[in-house]
Amino acid sequence: LRTAASRGMIRKLGNAATICQTRVPIVATCARSNSGGSSSAPPPPPPPSNAGAAASSVKYAKTTAGTGDPEGSGSTGFSTRGPVTWPALGLVAIAAASAVSYYKIERERRLENAMGKIVSSESGWSPNPELLARRQYVRTKWGWFPKEDAFGGAGKPAIGGPWSLVDLDGNLVTNESFKGKWTLLYFGFARCPDICPSEMVKIGKVMDTLEKEHPKLRGQIQPIFVSIDPARDSLKALRDYAKDFHPSYVFLTGAPQQVQAMAKKYRVYMSKADETEDGDYLVDHSIVVYFHDETGDIADCFTQSMRPSDIVEKVVERMTFVPSY
């Protein structure tokens, strides 16, 4: 038995030695193939160079631009929102709207105060007194508006003013002499060959038509003729001239300075024309009939192209006009 056991042990040891002999050469062969024939262990991998680290850093900087994390660490450490946000824009819009509203309210308040102090007086107010007559303003539910008249929103022209002349009896006559009367005022001269007589006859027809159709209105109207040729239109010449026209006419004249001053206030153009060697001449002048209300303010103007019926219609419209406020 002892001999059999010894033989078995020897057999096992022999097998183990055979295994070791077969394994060692394989490992050695692998080592020789990796080391190029050397039996030493393979060297460790070299550490990364500085150039590689820089390239890696640039790579991360490029790929993380605009994220708030230039190092690529995944944590920014601060807010990624910009300085302007929608709530901030909303607050700015609200503040701007409030400022505009306040400005409008303050402007209207100051305008109302100014209007109440300036244009509600008897003298009224005009943006350009040389062109537009002063107008009084009234307070309505829509705000301050010009006192309504027949001229509408444009306003009446700045025509007319104080004047003084003499009548056919040599009496002093001023614009105040016709207060309470509506007047039809015409500028002409007695030696006019055609236009002046035509216009004066037309006004006579207007008076006759009003006498038939609107007798009450007719009694409130006074036609007036003013001579713009005082050098030749003496009182005697005007008396003879007046016989050919409507009996309701009032003929006026005066010194050249008085006539020129009045014509300037009514913006009447007048100039000598076709003067002959013996001193005779014609006078070019504006052909307009000025219609005034009972206070002496201009109510309308009638040109040469208007027919008697057109003037009658306008006169009735102006004299019966009722403001809506």
Coordinates of C-alpha atoms in Angstrom, one line a residue:
L1 CA 0.0 0.0 0.0
R2 CA 2.7 2.4 0.9
T3 CA 4.4 1.7 -2.4
A4 CA 1.1 2.3 -4.3
A5 CA 0.6 5.6 -2.5
S6 CA 4.1 6.7 -3.3
R7 CA 3.6 5.8 -6.9
G8 CA 0.4 7.9 -7.0
M9 CA 2.0 10.9 -5.5
I10 CA 4.9 10.7 -7.9
R11 CA 2.5 10.6 -10.8
K12 CA 0.7 13.7 -9.6
L13 CA 3.9 15.6 -9.2
G14 CA 5.0 14.6 -12.6
N15 CA 1.8 15.9 -14.1
A16 CA 2.1 19.3 -12.3
A17 CA 5.7 19.6 -13.5
T18 CA 4.5 19.0 -17.0
I19 CA 1.8 21.6 -16.8
C20 CA 4.3 24.2 -15.5
Q21 CA 6.7 23.4 -18.3
T22 CA 4.0 23.9 -20.9
R23 CA 2.7 27.2 -19.4
V24 CA 5.9 29.1 -18.8
P25 CA 7.0 29.0 -22.4
I26 CA 3.6 30.5 -23.5
V27 CA 3.9 33.4 -21.2
A28 CA 7.5 34.0 -22.2
T29 CA 6.4 33.8 -25.9
C30 CA 3.7 36.5 -25.3
A31 CA 6.2 38.7 -23.5
R32 CA 8.7 38.3 -26.4
S33 CA 6.1 39.3 -29.0
N34 CA 5.1 42.4 -27.1
S35 CA 8.6 43.7 -26.3
G36 CA 10.1 43.0 -29.7
G37 CA 12.1 40.0 -28.5
S38 CA 13.0 41.4 -25.0
S39 CA 11.9 39.6 -21.9
S40 CA 11.4 42.8 -19.8
A41 CA 7.9 44.1 -18.8
P42 CA 6.2 46.6 -21.2
P43 CA 6.8 50.3 -20.3
P44 CA 3.9 52.4 -18.8
P45 CA 2.0 54.8 -21.1
P46 CA 3.6 58.3 -21.3
P47 CA 1.8 61.2 -19.6
P48 CA -0.2 63.7 -21.7
S49 CA 1.9 66.6 -23.0
N50 CA 1.1 70.3 -22.5
A51 CA -0.1 70.7 -26.1
G52 CA -2.7 68.0 -25.6
A53 CA -4.0 69.7 -22.5
A54 CA -4.2 73.1 -24.3
A55 CA -6.1 71.4 -27.2
S56 CA -8.5 69.8 -24.7
S57 CA -9.1 73.2 -23.0
V58 CA -9.8 74.9 -26.3
K59 CA -12.2 72.2 -27.2
Y60 CA -14.2 72.7 -24.0
A61 CA -14.2 76.5 -24.4
K62 CA -15.6 76.3 -27.9
T63 CA -18.3 73.7 -27.2
T64 CA -19.5 75.5 -24.0
A65 CA -19.6 79.1 -25.4
G66 CA -22.8 81.0 -24.5
T67 CA -23.8 78.5 -21.7
G68 CA -22.3 80.4 -18.8
D69 CA -20.0 77.5 -18.1
P70 CA -16.7 78.2 -20.0
E71 CA -14.9 75.5 -18.1
G72 CA -17.3 72.8 -19.1
S73 CA -17.8 71.8 -15.5
G74 CA -21.6 71.6 -15.8
S75 CA -22.1 74.3 -13.1
T76 CA -22.4 78.0 -14.1
G77 CA -22.5 79.6 -10.6
F78 CA -24.6 82.6 -11.9
S79 CA -27.9 83.3 -13.7
T80 CA -28.2 82.6 -17.4
R81 CA -30.9 85.3 -18.0
G82 CA -30.0 88.6 -19.7
P83 CA -30.4 92.1 -18.1
V84 CA -33.7 92.8 -20.0
T85 CA -36.7 90.6 -19.2
W86 CA -40.4 90.7 -20.2
P87 CA -41.6 91.8 -16.8
A88 CA -39.1 94.7 -16.9
L89 CA -40.4 95.7 -20.4
G90 CA -43.9 95.6 -19.1
L91 CA -43.1 97.9 -16.2
V92 CA -41.4 100.4 -18.6
A93 CA -44.5 100.4 -20.9
I94 CA -46.8 101.0 -18.0
A95 CA -44.6 103.9 -16.7
A96 CA -44.5 105.5 -20.2
A97 CA -48.3 105.2 -20.7
S98 CA -48.8 106.8 -17.3
A99 CA -46.5 109.7 -18.1
V100 CA -48.3 110.4 -21.5
S101 CA -51.7 110.3 -19.8
Y102 CA -50.6 112.7 -17.1
Y103 CA -49.2 115.1 -19.8
K104 CA -52.4 115.1 -21.7
I105 CA -54.5 115.8 -18.6
E106 CA -52.2 118.5 -17.4
R107 CA -52.2 120.1 -20.9
E108 CA -56.0 120.1 -21.1
R109 CA -56.3 121.6 -17.6
R110 CA -53.9 124.4 -18.4
L111 CA -55.6 125.1 -21.7
E112 CA -59.0 125.3 -20.1
N113 CA -57.6 127.8 -17.5
A114 CA -56.0 129.9 -20.3
M115 CA -59.2 129.8 -22.4
G116 CA -61.3 130.9 -19.5
K117 CA -59.1 133.9 -18.8
I118 CA -58.3 135.0 -22.3
V119 CA -61.0 134.3 -24.9
S120 CA -64.1 134.4 -22.7
S121 CA -63.7 138.2 -22.4
E122 CA -65.7 140.6 -24.5
S123 CA -62.7 141.4 -26.7
G124 CA -62.3 137.7 -27.6
W125 CA -59.2 136.1 -29.1
S126 CA -57.7 135.4 -32.5
P127 CA -54.6 133.5 -33.5
N128 CA -53.8 136.3 -36.0
P129 CA -55.7 139.5 -35.4
E130 CA -54.5 141.0 -38.7
L131 CA -56.2 138.3 -40.7
L132 CA -59.0 136.9 -38.5
A133 CA -61.3 138.8 -36.3
R134 CA -61.3 138.1 -32.6
R135 CA -63.9 135.5 -31.5
Q136 CA -65.4 134.8 -28.2
Y137 CA -65.3 131.2 -26.9
V138 CA -67.9 129.3 -25.0
R139 CA -67.5 126.3 -22.7
T140 CA -69.5 123.2 -24.0
K141 CA -69.7 119.6 -22.9
W142 CA -67.0 118.9 -25.5
G143 CA -64.6 121.6 -24.2
W144 CA -64.0 125.2 -25.3
F145 CA -65.3 126.2 -28.7
P146 CA -65.6 129.4 -30.7
K147 CA -68.9 131.1 -30.3
E148 CA -70.9 129.7 -33.2
D149 CA -71.7 132.1 -36.1
A150 CA -72.5 131.9 -39.8
F151 CA -68.8 131.8 -40.7
G152 CA -68.3 128.4 -39.2
G153 CA -65.1 127.1 -37.6
A154 CA -62.8 129.0 -39.9
G155 CA -63.8 132.3 -38.3
K156 CA -64.6 135.6 -39.8
P157 CA -62.0 137.7 -41.6
A158 CA -60.5 140.7 -39.8
I159 CA -62.3 143.3 -41.9
G160 CA -63.7 146.7 -40.9
G161 CA -63.3 148.9 -37.9
P162 CA -64.0 152.4 -36.6
W163 CA -64.5 155.1 -39.3
S164 CA -66.0 158.6 -39.7
L165 CA -67.3 160.3 -42.8
V166 CA -70.0 162.8 -43.7
D167 CA -73.4 162.3 -45.3
L168 CA -75.1 164.4 -48.1
D169 CA -76.2 167.0 -45.5
G170 CA -72.7 167.4 -44.2
N171 CA -73.4 165.7 -40.9
L172 CA -70.7 163.6 -39.3
V173 CA -71.4 159.9 -39.6
T174 CA -69.5 157.1 -37.9
N175 CA -69.7 153.3 -37.7
E176 CA -71.5 153.8 -34.4
S177 CA -74.3 155.6 -36.2
F178 CA -75.6 152.3 -37.6
K179 CA -75.6 150.3 -34.4
G180 CA -78.7 148.1 -34.3
K181 CA -78.9 148.0 -38.1
W182 CA -77.7 145.5 -40.5
T183 CA -75.8 147.3 -43.3
L184 CA -74.9 146.6 -46.9
L185 CA -71.7 148.6 -47.6
Y186 CA -70.3 149.3 -51.1
F187 CA -67.3 151.3 -52.2
G188 CA -67.5 153.1 -55.6
F189 CA -67.4 156.4 -57.3
A190 CA -70.0 158.6 -59.1
R191 CA -68.2 158.7 -62.5
C192 CA -68.0 154.9 -62.8
P193 CA -69.4 154.1 -66.2
D194 CA -70.9 150.6 -65.6
I195 CA -69.8 148.4 -62.7
C196 CA -70.8 150.7 -59.8
P197 CA -74.3 151.4 -61.2
S198 CA -74.8 147.7 -61.9
E199 CA -73.9 146.7 -58.4
M200 CA -76.0 149.5 -56.8
V201 CA -79.0 148.5 -58.9
K202 CA -78.5 144.9 -57.8
I203 CA -78.6 145.9 -54.2
G204 CA -81.8 147.9 -54.9
K205 CA -83.4 144.7 -56.2
V206 CA -82.3 142.9 -53.1
M207 CA -84.1 145.5 -51.0
D208 CA -87.3 145.3 -53.0
T209 CA -87.3 141.5 -52.8
L210 CA -86.8 141.7 -49.0
E211 CA -89.6 144.2 -48.8
K212 CA -92.0 141.7 -50.4
E213 CA -90.9 138.5 -48.9
H214 CA -89.3 139.5 -45.6
P215 CA -90.6 142.9 -44.6
K216 CA -89.5 142.6 -41.0
L217 CA -85.9 141.9 -42.0
R218 CA -86.0 144.6 -44.6
G219 CA -86.7 147.2 -42.0
Q220 CA -83.5 146.3 -40.2
I221 CA -81.2 146.7 -43.2
Q222 CA -79.5 149.9 -44.4
P223 CA -77.6 150.1 -47.7
I224 CA -74.6 152.4 -47.7
F225 CA -72.5 153.9 -50.6
V226 CA -69.0 155.2 -49.8
S227 CA -67.2 157.3 -52.4
I228 CA -63.5 156.4 -53.0
D229 CA -63.1 159.5 -55.3
P230 CA -63.5 162.4 -52.8
A231 CA -61.6 164.7 -55.1
R232 CA -64.4 164.7 -57.6
D233 CA -67.4 163.3 -55.7
S234 CA -68.6 166.5 -53.9
L235 CA -71.8 166.5 -51.9
K236 CA -73.6 168.1 -54.8
A237 CA -72.3 165.5 -57.3
L238 CA -73.4 162.7 -54.9
R239 CA -76.8 164.2 -54.5
D240 CA -77.3 164.2 -58.3
Y241 CA -75.9 160.6 -58.4
A242 CA -78.2 159.4 -55.7
K243 CA -81.3 160.2 -57.7
D244 CA -80.8 157.2 -60.0
F245 CA -80.8 154.6 -57.3
H246 CA -82.8 153.1 -54.5
P247 CA -84.1 155.7 -52.1
S248 CA -83.0 153.8 -49.0
Y249 CA -79.3 154.4 -49.9
V250 CA -77.1 156.5 -47.6
F251 CA -74.3 158.2 -49.5
L252 CA -71.1 159.1 -47.6
T253 CA -67.8 160.8 -48.5
G254 CA -65.1 162.7 -46.6
A255 CA -61.5 163.9 -46.8
P256 CA -59.1 161.8 -48.8
Q257 CA -57.3 160.7 -45.6
Q258 CA -60.6 159.6 -44.1
V259 CA -61.6 157.6 -47.2
Q260 CA -58.2 156.0 -47.5
A261 CA -58.2 155.0 -43.8
M262 CA -61.6 153.4 -44.1
A263 CA -60.7 151.6 -47.4
K264 CA -57.6 150.2 -45.8
K265 CA -59.6 148.7 -42.9
Y266 CA -61.9 147.0 -45.4
R267 CA -58.9 145.9 -47.6
V268 CA -60.3 147.7 -50.6
Y269 CA -58.0 148.0 -53.6
M270 CA -58.3 151.3 -55.5
S271 CA -56.0 152.9 -58.0
K272 CA -56.3 155.5 -60.7
A273 CA -56.5 154.2 -64.3
D274 CA -56.7 155.5 -67.8
E275 CA -55.9 159.1 -66.8
T276 CA -56.2 161.5 -69.7
E277 CA -54.3 164.8 -70.5
D278 CA -57.2 166.9 -69.2
G279 CA -57.1 165.1 -65.8
D280 CA -60.1 162.8 -66.3
Y281 CA -59.6 159.2 -65.0
L282 CA -61.2 156.0 -63.9
V283 CA -60.7 154.2 -60.6
D284 CA -59.9 150.5 -60.4
H285 CA -61.3 149.2 -57.1
S286 CA -62.6 146.0 -55.4
I287 CA -66.1 145.0 -56.2
V288 CA -67.5 143.7 -53.0
V289 CA -70.6 144.3 -50.9
Y290 CA -69.9 144.0 -47.1
F291 CA -72.8 142.8 -45.0
H292 CA -72.6 143.8 -41.3
D293 CA -74.7 142.6 -38.4
E294 CA -76.4 144.8 -35.9
T295 CA -73.3 145.1 -33.8
G296 CA -71.2 146.3 -36.7
D297 CA -69.2 143.0 -37.1
I298 CA -68.8 141.6 -40.6
A299 CA -71.4 139.0 -41.3
D300 CA -70.7 138.1 -45.0
C301 CA -69.3 139.4 -48.2
F302 CA -71.1 139.4 -51.6
T303 CA -69.0 139.5 -54.8
Q304 CA -69.9 140.7 -58.3
S305 CA -70.8 137.2 -59.6
M306 CA -73.7 136.8 -57.1
R307 CA -77.2 137.3 -58.3
P308 CA -79.8 139.3 -56.4
S309 CA -81.6 136.1 -55.4
D310 CA -78.3 134.7 -54.1
I311 CA -77.7 137.7 -51.9
V312 CA -81.3 137.6 -50.6
E313 CA -80.8 134.0 -49.6
K314 CA -77.6 134.8 -47.8
V315 CA -79.0 137.8 -46.0
V316 CA -82.0 135.9 -44.7
E317 CA -79.7 133.0 -43.6
R318 CA -77.4 135.3 -41.7
M319 CA -80.2 137.3 -40.1
T320 CA -82.1 134.3 -38.9
F321 CA -79.1 132.2 -37.9
V322 CA -79.5 130.6 -34.5
P323 CA -76.5 129.0 -32.8
S324 CA -76.8 125.4 -31.6
Y325 CA -74.9 126.2 -28.4

